[in-house]
Amino acid sequence: MRYVSTRGQAPVLSFEEAMLTGLARDGGLYVPETVPAMAPGDIAGLAGLSYEDAAFRVMRPFIGESFTDAEFEAIIARAYAGFGHAARAPLVQLGSNHFLLELFHGPTLAFKDFAMQLIGQLFQTALERTGNRVTIVGATSGDTGSAAIEAFRGLDNVDVFILFPEGRVSEVQRRQMTTPGEANVHALALKGDFDDCQARVKDMFNDFAFRDAVGLSAVNSINWARVLAQVVYYFTSAVSLGAPHRAVRFTVPTGNFGDIFAGYIARRMGLPIERLVIATNQNDILHRALAGGAYQTQGVTPSISPSMDIQVSSNFERALFEAYGRDGAAVAQQMQALKEEGGFAISQGALEALRETYTSGRASEEETRATIRAAHAATGQTICPHTAVGVKVAGEQPLGGAPMITLATAHPAKFPDAVEAATGTRPPLPIRMADLYERSERVTAVENDLSAIEALIKERRAA
Ligand SMILES: Cc1ncc(COP(=O)(O)O)c(C=O)c1O
Ligand SMILES: N[C@@H](CCOP(=O)(O)O)C(=O)O
């Protein structure tokens, strides 16, 4: 299995190389050269398996020779052992023909744990083998950062630096990043928004001298391994509702497009997904792009679903690559226009290709609050604001037909203020985190300045 860049100019790599490389050297994102198909019989064979066994079968073809079967099995077992639910990703019914896929039973209470716990183990195995050391630099709007810190804290061969937008993550998210005491973990509060954090991370990857000097690695969903791990729960949930004999639909609260792109990969592998519905908050660039064909940034407006306060949606590049028939030059041109002019027009052919797979919708702040309130009143279930964006948009899709699965991407206790404002009830943190508010914090404020951030990383990382 080989991986190619969405911009067509970077070296072709193995799974392990692509994972450790993160962003391709031409600025693009790695994708598999071909997407392996899963026969209907093999999909049906996932029924009744543990999450771990299903994960092995779904991901194995993408790994190639990078890890042996025994290594990969052991890695998967360790990755999901700390989850607080035996099913790992349980499916619960929300309404008639509408299900919630609960992805928040991992250690940091968001869907990011599914991939981050796995790649923590993959990195550790690969780095122990070579004795190499890497510097992971990540950007977060709240959940990636806490999941990365949890997965990599205390590891010998890794330093982790996480940039988050100061004042724009929830208090629980911030504390999850600033309270771990391990010396290899560094939380950096940047004066700016998430797009600034993500842009500085990409700048560091494009600064080859810095990149090579520190052994830069990525754990944002620019890293293919992140996307791959998220493909698994599309299979497990669809199979539990009757796939491959019955088609399903998914609604995905979307920001950086990594989670929904994992759904696209599942569909390409043969899972009968009738529709992938993009649900955005008021930062609705993806919805506007799908509706009108213009991908145009407008600046980020803070919302009560802060993890989706994103305008430059990284993985949309992977979707464009497919929509343009894998034309790396066309993608590179559009990404250049995004950088220089703040937007680009999607060609009619690519737009039609996108619309064959994706539908989109948005939820305003008031609609998000109303959805949290209504779900609580009707079913007693408390949902987080990101999940509420998904539930609202799912509710606008045609009724009947294939069952709708909305991804419940975070635990409501990560966003207690928004949930309490909507329902009148403050969701408690799980017992194991009950002292989060008493733990002392360690954080460094940084300006939105590439050289200053690079200098800080060079100084703080273990030599
Ligand atoms: C809770 C939550 N929901 C949804 C999203 C959006 O996911 P993606 O960026 O993969 O589109 C994020 C952030 O990524 C998140 O943290
Ligand atoms: N919502 C994310 C933003 C980063 O997304 P990623 O999937 O590319 O890591 C977050 O919570 O940090």
PDB file of C-alpha atoms in Angstrom, residues 31-39 43 62 224 231 234-235 260-273 276 318-319 321-326 353 356-358:
ATOM      1  CA  VAL A  31      -4.046   9.643   0.544  1.00  0.00           C
ATOM      2  CA  PRO A  32      -3.873   5.959  -0.404  1.00  0.00           C
ATOM      3  CA  GLU A  33      -2.872   5.398  -4.027  1.00  0.00           C
ATOM      4  CA  THR A  34      -5.869   3.094  -4.349  1.00  0.00           C
ATOM      5  CA  VAL A  35      -8.700   2.534  -1.897  1.00  0.00           C
ATOM      6  CA  PRO A  36      -9.022  -1.180  -1.074  1.00  0.00           C
ATOM      7  CA  ALA A  37     -12.500  -2.619  -1.553  1.00  0.00           C
ATOM      8  CA  MET A  38     -14.306  -4.739   1.025  1.00  0.00           C
ATOM      9  CA  ALA A  39     -16.618  -7.361  -0.464  1.00  0.00           C
ATOM     10  CA  ILE A  43     -18.649  -6.403   5.487  1.00  0.00           C
ATOM     11  CA  PHE A  62      -4.143   0.165   4.450  1.00  0.00           C
ATOM     12  CA  TRP A 224      -3.634  10.047   7.082  1.00  0.00           C
ATOM     13  CA  VAL A 231     -13.200   4.822   9.081  1.00  0.00           C
ATOM     14  CA  TYR A 234     -18.714   3.944  10.053  1.00  0.00           C
ATOM     15  CA  PHE A 235     -18.491   0.204   9.401  1.00  0.00           C
ATOM     16  CA  ILE A 260     -16.646  13.005   7.273  1.00  0.00           C
ATOM     17  CA  PHE A 261     -13.811  12.194   4.878  1.00  0.00           C
ATOM     18  CA  ALA A 262     -13.351   8.961   6.823  1.00  0.00           C
ATOM     19  CA  GLY A 263     -17.002   8.253   5.928  1.00  0.00           C
ATOM     20  CA  TYR A 264     -16.180   8.893   2.288  1.00  0.00           C
ATOM     21  CA  ILE A 265     -13.388   6.310   2.479  1.00  0.00           C
ATOM     22  CA  ALA A 266     -15.782   3.781   4.037  1.00  0.00           C
ATOM     23  CA  ARG A 267     -18.166   4.425   1.149  1.00  0.00           C
ATOM     24  CA  ARG A 268     -15.390   3.982  -1.397  1.00  0.00           C
ATOM     25  CA  MET A 269     -14.471   0.682   0.273  1.00  0.00           C
ATOM     26  CA  GLY A 270     -17.987  -0.567  -0.430  1.00  0.00           C
ATOM     27  CA  LEU A 271     -20.037   0.339   2.632  1.00  0.00           C
ATOM     28  CA  PRO A 272     -23.517   1.281   1.369  1.00  0.00           C
ATOM     29  CA  ILE A 273     -23.680   4.894   2.546  1.00  0.00           C
ATOM     30  CA  LEU A 276     -22.894  11.907   3.906  1.00  0.00           C
ATOM     31  CA  ARG A 318      -8.630  15.483   0.154  1.00  0.00           C
ATOM     32  CA  ALA A 319     -12.260  15.705  -0.980  1.00  0.00           C
ATOM     33  CA  PHE A 321      -8.513  15.788  -4.901  1.00  0.00           C
ATOM     34  CA  GLU A 322     -11.102  13.062  -5.451  1.00  0.00           C
ATOM     35  CA  ALA A 323     -13.656  15.452  -6.978  1.00  0.00           C
ATOM     36  CA  TYR A 324     -11.048  16.695  -9.475  1.00  0.00           C
ATOM     37  CA  GLY A 325     -10.308  13.127 -10.564  1.00  0.00           C
ATOM     38  CA  ARG A 326      -7.065  13.058  -8.559  1.00  0.00           C
ATOM     39  CA  ALA A 353     -18.893  15.085  -8.020  1.00  0.00           C
ATOM     40  CA  GLU A 356     -23.022  12.965  -5.538  1.00  0.00           C
ATOM     41  CA  THR A 357     -21.680  12.085  -2.097  1.00  0.00           C
ATOM     42  CA  TYR A 358     -22.308  15.022   0.205  1.00  0.00           C
TER      43      TYR A 358
END
